[in-house]
Short mmCIF file of C-alpha atoms in Angstrom, two decimals:
data_model
loop_
_atom_site.label_atom_id
_atom_site.label_comp_id
_atom_site.label_asym_id
_atom_site.label_seq_id
_atom_site.Cartn_x
_atom_site.Cartn_y
_atom_site.Cartn_z
CA MET A 646 -24.84 28.04 2.73
CA GLN A 647 -22.04 29.52 0.67
CA LEU A 648 -22.63 30.88 -2.83
CA HIS A 649 -19.85 31.76 -5.22
CA PRO A 650 -20.47 34.04 -8.22
CA THR A 651 -20.00 32.43 -11.59
CA ARG A 652 -17.93 33.95 -14.36
CA SER A 653 -21.01 35.47 -16.01
CA THR A 654 -22.09 37.13 -12.78
CA PHE A 655 -18.58 38.44 -12.22
CA HIS A 656 -18.44 39.93 -15.71
CA VAL A 657 -21.79 41.70 -15.20
CA ALA A 658 -20.61 43.14 -11.88
CA VAL A 659 -17.33 44.36 -13.39
CA ALA A 660 -19.16 45.90 -16.33
CA GLY A 661 -21.56 47.68 -13.98
CA ALA A 662 -18.72 49.04 -11.86
CA GLY A 663 -16.94 50.22 -15.01
CA LEU A 664 -20.04 52.06 -16.24
CA VAL A 665 -20.47 53.74 -12.86
CA ALA A 666 -16.84 54.90 -12.90
CA LEU A 667 -17.08 56.06 -16.52
CA GLY A 668 -20.37 57.90 -15.93
CA ALA A 669 -19.01 59.60 -12.82
CA ALA A 670 -15.88 60.72 -14.66
CA ALA A 671 -17.90 62.06 -17.63
CA ARG A 672 -20.68 63.37 -15.37
CA LEU A 673 -23.31 61.38 -17.29
CA ALA A 674 -26.13 60.55 -14.90
CA PRO A 675 -27.85 57.99 -17.22
CA VAL A 676 -24.64 55.99 -17.55
CA VAL A 677 -24.14 56.00 -13.78
CA ALA A 678 -27.75 54.93 -13.27
CA PHE A 679 -27.45 52.11 -15.79
CA GLY A 680 -24.23 50.80 -14.21
CA GLY A 681 -25.75 51.04 -10.75
CA ALA A 682 -28.79 49.10 -11.95
CA MET A 683 -26.49 46.32 -13.17
CA ILE A 684 -24.74 46.11 -9.79
CA LEU A 685 -28.12 46.22 -8.01
CA ALA A 686 -29.39 43.41 -10.24
CA VAL A 687 -26.37 41.29 -9.28
CA ALA A 688 -27.00 41.94 -5.59
CA ILE A 689 -30.72 41.15 -5.89
CA GLY A 690 -29.88 38.02 -7.92
CA ARG A 691 -27.55 36.83 -5.20
CA ALA A 692 -30.21 37.34 -2.55
CA VAL A 693 -32.76 35.48 -4.67
CA ALA A 694 -30.24 32.70 -5.32
CA LEU A 695 -29.44 32.40 -1.63
CA VAL A 696 -33.11 32.03 -0.72
CA ALA A 697 -33.73 29.57 -3.55
CA VAL A 698 -30.74 27.34 -2.80
CA THR A 699 -31.48 27.42 0.92
CA ARG A 700 -34.98 26.12 0.14
CA LEU A 701 -33.58 23.43 -2.14
CA ARG A 702 -31.09 22.20 0.45
CA ALA A 703 -33.64 22.39 3.25
CA ALA A 704 -35.99 20.25 1.16
CA GLY A 705 -33.26 17.62 0.74
CA PHE A 706 -31.20 18.46 -2.34
CA GLU A 707 -28.20 16.20 -1.75
CA MET A 708 -25.76 13.75 -3.23
CA VAL A 709 -24.96 10.27 -1.90
CA TRP A 710 -22.87 7.32 -2.96
CA THR A 711 -24.77 4.32 -4.27
CA GLY A 712 -22.22 1.76 -3.05
CA PRO A 713 -21.20 0.83 0.49
CA VAL A 714 -17.45 0.86 -0.21
CA ARG A 715 -15.58 3.86 1.15
CA VAL A 716 -12.22 3.02 -0.39
CA HIS A 717 -11.82 1.97 -4.01
CA ARG A 718 -8.66 0.31 -5.21
CA ALA A 719 -7.12 1.14 -8.56
CA THR A 720 -3.81 0.91 -10.39
CA ARG A 721 -1.66 3.67 -11.79
CA GLY A 722 -2.78 4.20 -15.36
CA GLY A 723 -5.98 2.21 -14.78
CA THR A 724 -9.59 3.32 -14.43
CA VAL A 725 -12.19 3.04 -11.71
CA THR A 726 -15.82 4.18 -11.97
CA ILE A 727 -17.71 5.47 -8.93
CA GLU A 728 -21.49 5.77 -8.96
CA ALA A 729 -23.30 8.55 -7.12
CA GLU A 730 -26.85 9.84 -6.99
CA LEU A 731 -28.28 13.36 -6.88
CA ARG A 732 -31.58 13.56 -5.02
CA ASN A 733 -34.10 16.39 -5.25
CA ARG A 734 -36.53 15.81 -2.41
CA GLY A 735 -38.25 19.15 -2.96
CA SER A 736 -41.26 19.90 -5.16
CA GLU A 737 -39.52 22.34 -7.52
CA SER A 738 -37.62 21.37 -10.67
CA VAL A 739 -33.88 21.84 -10.71
CA ARG A 740 -31.45 21.82 -13.60
CA GLY A 741 -27.81 21.14 -12.77
CA VAL A 742 -25.18 22.22 -15.29
CA ALA A 743 -21.36 22.22 -15.44
CA LEU A 744 -20.85 19.31 -13.04
CA ARG A 745 -17.19 19.05 -12.05
CA PRO A 746 -15.31 16.97 -9.50
CA LEU A 747 -13.46 18.11 -6.40
CA ALA A 748 -10.63 15.63 -6.00
CA SER A 749 -6.93 15.26 -5.41
CA THR A 750 -4.63 16.55 -8.13
CA MET A 751 -3.17 13.03 -8.30
CA LEU A 752 -6.44 11.89 -9.88
CA ASP A 753 -7.98 12.76 -13.23
CA VAL A 754 -11.75 12.63 -12.65
CA GLU A 755 -14.51 13.04 -15.21
CA VAL A 756 -18.20 13.47 -14.33
CA THR A 757 -20.98 12.30 -16.63
CA PRO A 758 -23.50 13.56 -17.55
CA ALA A 759 -22.51 17.23 -17.53
CA VAL A 760 -26.17 18.45 -17.41
CA ILE A 761 -28.94 16.99 -15.27
CA ASP A 762 -32.67 17.91 -15.26
CA MET A 763 -34.38 16.88 -12.03
CA PRO A 764 -38.12 17.34 -11.46
CA GLY A 765 -39.40 17.55 -7.92
CA GLY A 766 -38.86 14.29 -6.02
CA ALA A 767 -36.59 12.86 -8.75
CA ARG A 768 -33.19 11.18 -8.59
CA ALA A 769 -30.36 11.31 -11.10
CA ARG A 770 -27.35 9.05 -11.37
CA ILE A 771 -23.91 10.47 -12.07
CA ASP A 772 -20.71 8.53 -12.78
CA LEU A 773 -17.24 9.63 -11.75
CA THR A 774 -14.53 8.03 -13.90
CA VAL A 775 -11.21 8.18 -12.07
CA HIS A 776 -7.82 7.86 -13.79
CA PRO A 777 -5.09 7.68 -11.11
CA LYS A 778 -1.76 9.32 -11.91
CA ARG A 779 0.39 8.22 -8.98
CA VAL A 780 0.59 5.39 -6.47
CA GLY A 781 -0.73 6.50 -3.09
CA ARG A 782 -3.91 7.20 -1.14
CA TRP A 783 -5.92 10.08 -2.56
CA GLY A 784 -9.35 11.52 -1.83
CA VAL A 785 -12.43 12.37 -3.86
CA HIS A 786 -13.89 15.26 -1.87
CA GLY A 787 -17.04 16.25 -3.70
CA VAL A 788 -18.75 17.60 -6.79
CA ALA A 789 -19.56 21.21 -7.66
CA LEU A 790 -22.37 22.17 -9.99
CA GLU A 791 -24.31 25.22 -11.13
CA VAL A 792 -28.04 25.28 -10.60
CA ARG A 793 -30.31 26.99 -13.14
CA GLY A 794 -34.06 27.49 -12.83
CA THR A 795 -35.12 28.24 -9.26
CA PRO A 796 -38.52 28.34 -7.59
CA MET A 797 -38.40 32.16 -7.78
CA GLY A 798 -37.70 32.24 -11.49
CA GLY A 799 -34.08 33.41 -11.42
CA GLU A 800 -32.22 32.65 -14.64
CA GLY A 801 -28.71 33.64 -13.48
CA LEU A 802 -26.09 31.07 -12.65
CA TYR A 803 -24.78 30.48 -9.18
CA GLU A 804 -22.62 27.71 -7.79
CA VAL A 805 -23.67 25.23 -5.10
CA PRO A 806 -20.73 23.32 -3.62
CA LEU A 807 -21.80 19.80 -2.67
CA LEU A 808 -19.42 17.78 -0.51
CA PHE A 809 -19.94 14.18 0.49
CA ALA A 810 -21.07 13.42 4.01
CA ASN A 811 -18.87 10.30 3.76
CA PRO A 812 -15.85 11.19 1.61
CA LEU A 813 -14.37 8.46 -0.53
CA GLY A 814 -10.78 7.38 -0.96
CA ILE A 815 -8.90 5.97 -3.93
CA GLU A 816 -6.04 3.66 -2.99
CA VAL A 817 -3.75 3.48 -6.00
CA LEU A 818 -1.54 0.38 -5.98
CA PRO A 819 1.30 -0.67 -8.29
CA GLN A 820 0.05 -2.69 -11.24
CA ALA A 821 2.17 -5.76 -10.52
CA LEU A 822 0.85 -6.21 -6.97
CA ALA A 823 -2.77 -5.21 -7.55
CA ALA A 824 -3.81 -8.64 -8.84
CA MET A 825 -2.30 -10.43 -5.82
CA VAL A 826 -3.91 -8.00 -3.39
CA ALA A 827 -7.32 -8.40 -5.05
CA SER A 828 -7.30 -12.21 -4.68
CA PRO A 829 -10.04 -13.70 -2.44
CA VAL A 830 -9.34 -13.77 1.28
CA GLY A 831 -8.97 -17.15 2.94
CA GLY A 832 -8.30 -20.69 1.83
CA ARG A 833 -6.02 -21.80 -0.93
CA ALA A 834 -6.78 -18.69 -2.99
CA ARG A 835 -4.43 -16.69 -0.76
CA HIS A 836 -1.45 -18.88 -1.67
CA ALA A 837 0.31 -18.25 -4.94
CA SER A 838 1.52 -21.31 -6.79
CA GLU A 839 5.26 -21.75 -6.41
CA ILE A 840 7.24 -21.66 -9.64
CA GLY A 841 10.50 -23.53 -10.04
CA ARG A 842 12.47 -25.40 -7.43
CA PRO A 843 14.26 -24.31 -4.25
CA ALA A 844 17.81 -23.16 -4.82
CA ASN A 845 20.94 -24.51 -3.14
CA LEU A 846 22.24 -21.53 -1.20
CA ALA A 847 25.21 -20.89 1.02
CA GLY A 848 24.42 -20.85 4.71
CA GLU A 849 23.87 -23.02 7.74
CA GLY A 850 23.27 -26.55 6.47
CA ASP A 851 24.33 -30.18 6.74
CA GLU A 852 25.95 -30.75 3.34
CA LEU A 853 29.31 -29.39 2.23
CA ARG A 854 29.08 -27.00 -0.67
CA GLU A 855 32.74 -26.06 -1.17
CA LEU A 856 36.02 -25.23 0.51
CA ARG A 857 37.02 -21.62 0.10
CA ASP A 858 39.57 -19.19 1.46
CA HIS A 859 38.91 -17.88 4.92
CA VAL A 860 37.60 -14.30 5.00
CA PRO A 861 37.28 -11.98 7.99
CA GLY A 862 34.05 -12.66 9.80
CA ASP A 863 33.94 -16.45 9.26
CA PRO A 864 33.33 -18.29 12.57
CA PHE A 865 36.07 -20.61 13.81
CA LYS A 866 33.76 -23.62 13.65
CA ARG A 867 33.74 -23.33 9.86
CA ILE A 868 37.53 -23.54 9.52
CA ALA A 869 38.63 -26.83 7.92
CA TRP A 870 41.81 -27.40 9.95
CA LYS A 871 43.10 -30.45 8.08
CA ALA A 872 42.61 -28.82 4.68
CA SER A 873 44.18 -25.65 6.02
CA ALA A 874 47.24 -27.56 7.19
CA LYS A 875 47.68 -29.22 3.80
CA ARG A 876 47.31 -25.95 1.86
CA GLY A 877 49.27 -23.81 4.24
CA LYS A 878 46.52 -21.24 4.61
CA LEU A 879 43.19 -20.99 6.38
CA VAL A 880 40.31 -22.63 4.49
CA ALA A 881 36.65 -22.43 5.51
CA ARG A 882 33.81 -24.87 4.85
CA GLU A 883 30.86 -23.43 2.95
CA MET A 884 27.79 -25.44 3.88
CA GLU A 885 24.73 -25.81 1.69
CA ARG A 886 21.12 -25.21 2.56
CA GLU A 887 18.15 -25.82 0.33
CA GLU A 888 15.54 -23.14 0.45
CA ARG A 889 14.08 -20.35 -1.58
CA ASP A 890 15.56 -16.90 -1.96
CA VAL A 891 15.36 -14.16 0.64
CA VAL A 892 15.11 -10.94 -1.34
CA TRP A 893 15.34 -7.42 0.04
CA LEU A 894 14.05 -4.40 -1.85
CA VAL A 895 15.66 -1.13 -0.73
CA ILE A 896 14.20 2.11 -2.12
CA ASP A 897 15.50 5.64 -1.76
CA ALA A 898 12.32 7.76 -1.61
CA SER A 899 13.93 11.21 -1.40
CA VAL A 900 11.61 14.04 -2.34
CA GLU A 901 13.92 14.99 -5.23
CA LEU A 902 12.77 11.84 -7.02
CA TRP A 903 9.19 13.18 -7.22
CA ALA A 904 10.33 15.89 -9.66
CA GLY A 905 8.64 15.70 -13.05
CA VAL A 906 5.23 14.91 -14.46
CA LYS A 907 2.87 13.18 -12.05
CA GLY A 908 2.94 9.48 -12.82
CA ALA A 909 6.19 9.65 -14.82
CA ALA A 910 8.59 11.00 -12.18
CA PRO A 911 11.65 8.87 -11.28
CA LEU A 912 10.09 7.62 -8.05
CA ASP A 913 6.87 6.68 -9.87
CA LEU A 914 8.86 4.37 -12.15
CA VAL A 915 10.97 3.03 -9.28
CA VAL A 916 7.87 2.06 -7.29
CA GLU A 917 6.38 0.21 -10.25
CA GLU A 918 9.63 -1.66 -10.93
CA ALA A 919 10.09 -2.61 -7.27
CA ALA A 920 6.51 -3.87 -7.17
CA SER A 921 7.16 -5.96 -10.26
CA ILE A 922 10.20 -7.59 -8.64
CA ALA A 923 8.28 -8.21 -5.42
CA ALA A 924 5.36 -9.82 -7.25
CA ARG A 925 7.68 -12.05 -9.27
CA HIS A 926 9.53 -13.40 -6.23
CA LEU A 927 6.38 -13.83 -4.16
CA ARG A 928 4.82 -15.93 -6.93
CA ARG A 929 7.90 -18.14 -6.87
CA GLY A 930 7.47 -18.67 -3.13
CA ASP A 931 10.47 -16.52 -2.14
CA ARG A 932 10.50 -14.35 0.93
CA VAL A 933 10.57 -10.64 0.15
CA GLY A 934 11.39 -7.74 2.45
CA LEU A 935 10.95 -4.03 1.76
CA VAL A 936 12.76 -0.99 3.12
CA VAL A 937 11.86 2.57 2.16
CA GLY A 938 14.22 5.26 3.32
CA ALA A 939 14.89 8.95 2.83
CA SER A 940 16.27 11.41 5.38
CA ARG A 941 15.17 8.77 7.89
CA LEU A 942 13.84 5.23 7.80
CA ARG A 943 10.24 5.36 6.59
CA SER A 944 9.18 1.72 6.28
CA TRP A 945 10.69 -1.64 7.25
CA ILE A 946 8.88 -4.85 6.32
CA ALA A 947 10.58 -8.11 7.23
CA PRO A 948 10.83 -10.83 4.55
CA LYS A 949 7.77 -13.05 4.31
CA GLU A 950 5.89 -14.85 1.58
CA GLY A 951 2.35 -15.15 0.26
CA ALA A 952 -0.39 -12.92 -1.09
CA ALA A 953 -1.12 -11.39 2.31
CA HIS A 954 2.46 -10.16 2.42
CA ALA A 955 1.99 -8.70 -1.05
CA ALA A 956 -0.78 -6.51 0.37
CA ALA A 957 1.56 -5.26 3.09
CA ILE A 958 4.23 -4.38 0.53
CA ALA A 959 1.68 -2.66 -1.72
CA GLY A 960 0.39 -0.62 1.22
CA ALA A 961 3.90 0.44 2.17
CA LEU A 962 4.67 1.51 -1.39
CA ALA A 963 1.42 3.51 -1.43
CA SER A 964 2.09 5.39 1.80
CA ALA A 965 5.78 5.38 2.73
CA ALA A 966 6.83 7.76 -0.04
CA SER A 967 4.17 10.39 0.71
CA CYS A 968 5.13 13.99 1.47
CA ILE A 969 2.70 14.64 4.31
CA ASP A 970 5.41 14.51 7.01
CA ALA A 971 6.81 17.81 8.21
CA ASP A 972 10.37 16.97 7.11
CA ARG A 973 9.21 16.21 3.55
CA SER A 974 6.44 18.76 3.09
CA GLU A 975 6.78 22.30 1.76
CA LEU A 976 3.79 23.38 3.90
CA ASP A 977 4.38 24.81 7.35
CA GLU A 978 1.92 24.40 10.20
CA LEU A 979 -0.12 27.50 9.28
CA GLN A 980 -0.48 26.40 5.65
CA VAL A 981 -1.48 22.92 6.76
CA ALA A 982 -4.10 24.46 9.06
CA GLN A 983 -5.50 26.50 6.17
CA ARG A 984 -5.98 23.35 4.08
CA VAL A 985 -7.56 21.54 7.00
CA ALA A 986 -9.97 24.41 7.68
CA GLU A 987 -10.98 24.55 4.02
CA HIS A 988 -11.80 20.85 4.05
CA VAL A 989 -13.38 20.74 7.51
CA ARG A 990 -15.77 23.67 6.99
CA PRO A 991 -18.36 21.90 4.77
CA LEU A 992 -18.17 18.73 6.88
CA ASP A 993 -18.61 20.44 10.22
CA PRO A 994 -22.29 20.90 11.25
CA ARG A 995 -21.56 24.48 12.32
CA GLY A 996 -19.24 25.28 9.45
CA LEU A 997 -16.51 26.31 11.95
CA ALA A 998 -18.60 29.37 12.82
CA ASP A 999 -17.98 28.77 16.54
CA LEU A 1000 -14.18 28.71 16.17
CA LYS A 1001 -12.07 31.83 16.50
CA ARG A 1002 -10.04 32.68 13.47
CA GLY A 1003 -6.41 31.66 13.93
CA ASP A 1004 -7.14 29.33 16.87
CA LEU A 1005 -5.17 26.31 15.68
CA ASP A 1006 -5.66 24.35 18.91
CA ASP A 1007 -9.46 24.27 18.56
CA LEU A 1008 -9.14 23.58 14.82
CA ALA A 1009 -6.91 20.57 15.55
CA LYS A 1010 -9.43 19.26 18.09
CA ARG A 1011 -12.32 19.68 15.63
CA ALA A 1012 -10.31 17.97 12.88
CA GLU A 1013 -9.52 15.09 15.20
CA MET A 1014 -13.26 14.65 15.91
CA LEU A 1015 -14.12 14.59 12.20
CA ARG A 1016 -11.25 12.28 11.25
CA GLY A 1017 -13.45 9.30 12.07
CA ARG A 1018 -15.37 10.00 8.84
CA ALA A 1019 -12.22 9.72 6.75
CA PRO A 1020 -11.78 6.82 4.31
CA PHE A 1021 -8.19 6.03 5.36
CA ALA A 1022 -6.54 5.14 8.66
CA PRO A 1023 -2.92 6.16 8.02
CA ARG A 1024 0.04 6.04 10.36
CA LEU A 1025 0.78 9.11 12.45
CA PRO A 1026 2.89 11.49 10.35
CA PHE A 1027 6.07 13.07 11.59
CA ALA A 1028 5.62 16.63 12.90
CA HIS A 1029 7.29 19.09 15.24
CA GLY A 1030 4.41 19.13 17.72
CA SER A 1031 1.25 17.25 18.66
CA ARG A 1032 -1.05 19.92 17.20
CA GLU A 1033 0.71 19.92 13.86
CA GLN A 1034 0.71 16.12 13.90
CA GLN A 1035 -3.08 16.07 14.33
CA LEU A 1036 -3.53 18.47 11.42
CA ARG A 1037 -1.24 16.47 9.14
CA HIS A 1038 -2.93 13.27 10.23
CA TYR A 1039 -6.25 14.73 9.09
CA LEU A 1040 -4.87 15.52 5.63
CA ALA A 1041 -3.46 12.02 5.27
CA ALA A 1042 -6.72 10.40 6.42
CA PHE A 1043 -8.74 12.23 3.74
CA GLY A 1044 -6.18 11.75 0.97
CA ILE A 1045 -5.17 15.42 0.67
CA GLU A 1046 -1.67 15.69 -0.77
CA SER A 1047 1.11 18.03 0.22
CA PRO A 1048 3.78 19.46 -2.14
CA PRO A 1049 7.27 17.98 -1.61
CA ARG A 1050 9.96 19.97 0.12
CA VAL A 1051 12.06 22.12 -2.20
CA ASP A 1052 15.46 21.82 -0.52
CA GLY A 1053 15.48 18.00 -0.72
CA GLU A 1054 17.09 15.37 1.48
CA ARG A 1055 19.80 13.83 -0.71
CA GLU A 1056 22.68 13.84 1.80
CA LYS A 1057 20.67 12.42 4.70
CA ALA A 1058 19.09 9.81 2.43
CA GLU A 1059 22.52 8.50 1.43
CA VAL A 1060 23.41 7.94 5.08
CA THR A 1061 20.08 6.18 5.65
CA ILE A 1062 20.56 3.80 2.73
CA VAL A 1063 24.04 2.81 3.98
CA GLN A 1064 22.61 2.16 7.45
CA VAL A 1065 19.82 0.07 5.94
CA LEU A 1066 22.24 -2.09 3.95
CA ASP A 1067 24.40 -2.51 7.04
CA LYS A 1068 21.39 -3.79 8.98
CA VAL A 1069 20.25 -6.05 6.14
CA ALA A 1070 23.68 -7.71 6.19
CA THR A 1071 23.07 -8.84 9.79
CA GLU A 1072 19.42 -9.79 9.48
CA LYS A 1073 18.27 -13.40 9.71
CA PRO A 1074 17.33 -15.25 7.62
CA HIS A 1075 20.34 -14.22 5.59
CA ALA A 1076 19.58 -12.43 2.35
CA SER A 1077 20.42 -14.00 -0.99
CA THR A 1078 19.77 -10.89 -3.13
CA VAL A 1079 19.44 -7.20 -2.33
CA HIS A 1080 17.88 -4.89 -4.92
CA VAL A 1081 18.66 -1.21 -4.40
CA TRP A 1082 17.00 1.71 -6.16
CA ALA A 1083 18.97 4.80 -5.26
CA PRO A 1084 21.41 7.33 -6.71
CA ALA A 1085 25.06 6.34 -6.57
CA PRO A 1086 26.64 7.24 -3.21
CA THR A 1087 28.93 10.25 -3.17
CA ARG A 1088 31.09 8.92 -0.32
CA MET A 1089 32.95 5.75 -1.22
CA GLU A 1090 34.17 4.48 2.14
CA PRO A 1091 30.81 3.80 3.90
CA ALA A 1092 29.33 2.24 0.76
CA ALA A 1093 32.42 0.10 0.12
CA ARG A 1094 32.37 -1.17 3.69
CA VAL A 1095 28.72 -2.25 3.65
CA VAL A 1096 28.94 -3.77 0.16
CA ALA A 1097 32.00 -5.77 1.23
CA ALA A 1098 30.08 -7.05 4.26
CA LEU A 1099 27.27 -8.24 2.03
CA ARG A 1100 29.62 -9.89 -0.45
CA ARG A 1101 31.40 -11.77 2.34
CA LYS A 1102 28.06 -13.37 3.12
CA HIS A 1103 27.54 -14.24 -0.56
CA VAL A 1104 24.74 -11.72 -0.98
CA GLU A 1105 24.33 -10.42 -4.50
CA VAL A 1106 23.78 -6.67 -4.60
CA ARG A 1107 21.90 -5.33 -7.61
CA TRP A 1108 21.78 -1.56 -7.90
CA THR A 1109 19.45 0.37 -10.19
CA LEU A 1110 20.02 4.09 -10.65
CA PRO A 1111 16.75 6.08 -10.80
CA PRO A 1112 15.95 7.57 -14.23
CA PHE A 1113 16.46 11.24 -13.37
CA ASP A 1114 15.49 12.30 -16.88
CA ALA A 1115 12.05 10.71 -16.53
CA GLY A 1116 9.03 12.97 -16.35
CA LEU A 1117 10.50 15.79 -18.42
CA GLY A 1118 8.37 17.63 -20.95
CA GLY A 1119 5.45 18.77 -18.83
CA GLU A 1120 1.90 17.49 -18.61
CA ASP A 1121 0.08 16.34 -21.72
CA GLY A 1122 -1.25 19.33 -23.59
CA ASP A 1123 1.05 21.83 -21.88
CA ARG A 1124 2.50 24.47 -24.17
CA ARG A 1125 6.26 24.22 -23.96
CA SER A 1126 8.49 27.12 -24.89
CA ALA A 1127 11.82 26.83 -26.68
CA VAL A 1128 13.63 27.73 -23.47
CA ALA A 1129 11.87 24.89 -21.62
CA GLY A 1130 12.99 22.46 -24.31
CA VAL A 1131 16.61 23.58 -23.94
CA VAL A 1132 16.40 23.20 -20.15
CA ASP A 1133 14.95 19.70 -20.51
CA GLU A 1134 17.76 18.68 -22.86
CA SER A 1135 20.42 20.02 -20.48
CA VAL A 1136 18.83 18.04 -17.64
CA ARG A 1137 18.94 14.90 -19.78
CA VAL A 1138 22.61 15.41 -20.56
CA ARG A 1139 23.49 15.93 -16.91
CA ALA A 1140 21.46 12.86 -15.95
CA ARG A 1141 23.34 10.71 -18.48
CA VAL A 1142 26.72 11.95 -17.25
CA ALA A 1143 25.78 11.38 -13.59
CA ARG A 1144 24.47 7.90 -14.43
CA ALA A 1145 27.67 6.92 -16.23
CA ARG A 1146 29.82 8.20 -13.36
CA GLY A 1147 27.68 6.38 -10.79
CA GLU A 1148 27.78 3.11 -12.73
CA ARG A 1149 31.59 3.18 -12.88
CA MET A 1150 31.86 3.80 -9.15
CA LEU A 1151 29.39 1.08 -8.21
CA ARG A 1152 31.09 -1.48 -10.44
CA ARG A 1153 34.40 -0.75 -8.71
CA LEU A 1154 32.67 -1.71 -5.48
CA GLY A 1155 31.65 -5.05 -6.98
CA VAL A 1156 27.99 -4.15 -7.35
CA ARG A 1157 25.95 -5.38 -10.28
CA VAL A 1158 24.52 -2.23 -11.87
CA LEU A 1159 21.26 -2.56 -13.79
CA ALA A 1160 19.62 -0.12 -16.15
CA HIS A 1161 16.11 1.01 -15.25
CA GLY A 1162 13.64 -1.66 -16.35
CA ALA A 1163 16.30 -4.32 -16.82
CA VAL A 1164 15.27 -6.26 -13.71
CA ARG A 1165 11.65 -6.31 -14.77
CA ARG A 1166 12.55 -7.48 -18.28
CA ALA A 1167 14.83 -10.17 -16.88
CA THR A 1168 12.19 -11.54 -14.53
CA SER A 1169 9.65 -11.55 -17.35
CA ALA A 1170 12.06 -13.59 -19.47
CA VAL A 1171 12.60 -16.05 -16.63
CA ALA A 1172 8.84 -16.38 -16.20
CA MET A 1173 8.44 -17.19 -19.90
CA ASP A 1174 11.18 -19.83 -19.73
CA LEU A 1175 9.58 -21.47 -16.71
CA ASP A 1176 6.20 -21.46 -18.40
CA ARG A 1177 7.67 -23.21 -21.44
CA ALA A 1178 9.39 -25.78 -19.24
CA ALA A 1179 6.24 -26.50 -17.23
CA PRO A 1180 4.49 -29.78 -18.18
#
């Protein structure tokens, strides 16, 4: 059992120590005695509190979830309510005050009621209202409270940390895909109604679409020899196929894009917009693929259709951009181990008392044993060794976030995005549209080459530059200085200049450049037109 002194207890102890020091300096025995009595009272109060809380916990003072679900789904900006129950199995009355949640910083959690009176053998319900800030998988680790009124009559405050035996997870999904993911499993409910008609697209088909000039890469079987002889130049046949679009969504998830207020950073907005495009095309019956890249390829989902595929895309958006991997995290192995030990200690039956301090191998083994109680089953994170990988895997399984790396991964991410587009150009079925959310490339030649390859195959490339000025201004309620306001304005100006320069360069490559939010507004307008045209 661990007890932590409250602020009132700390103030009394500091005041007592101050009186002792003052009395000793002035050689006033009564003052020294009074200060010593205050310190002695704090020590006796702690001993009394320890005995009292030990009796309460031994009698069965605990907290449990009232529902069987270990993972709750929510949307960014939405709300989810979790019900829990405090149980006092002892015979003494307990009053709990100052209830507060222990949860990920990506979640705003409120506990009601703030004060609970529990007679012996009573139960009290508490509600945790969760407001997610960011898409991802985050954990609710426990609730702390202060107990007042003990069997031995102590009136001081002391804190009892209560952690769940079965921790809960909050899976935060993009708003646009949450409704499709929440649809019933099985039967016709899993199939979204197709909107509109299949499009006539260029590709392998039986009907002639047009005769066009031959371009490098066209197979010889497509050359129209008679028409070429008449025109005096090579002409190729463009055949027509009737099917729905094949749409690729390519996202640059560099850690730099997490800069800003949680929930309003550039990557937060990019994820929501990409989810909106994915949901729109999936409802039309199109096939949608997703690629998330940074310094390396992080997620590749081949184009498919249907609501089940929407769940796969939503899951990738919730996990692929996390910063738990060693090449994206600011924490080294020792710092990761410290976080793991802090979380493991209240869950371990022995409280890690049998582990030597600094023994990371045994800590990793213990964490691996307890990982089965975690709410999530994430992929293995990238790490420099198996031990570090186990520790990072534990953090990901319990929804414990890691701060993003400071030095960033901009240069490597640019290479990755070019490689991704190069591979998309050769994938079958051939893409009809490629949406890219990434900063403008700094090297023209690789980007020009891959864009030209896509255009030769009649693939429309739509590029959206991330809103780098998003998320400025600090959290709500933060006090901003005049200097911070000037810095924010300078960042906005630089972002506008960089955006204008990137748009000019991309347009020279033949790419259709879209402003942030333009794709989502355009698809909403198309949806309204189709709804009006529907009988």
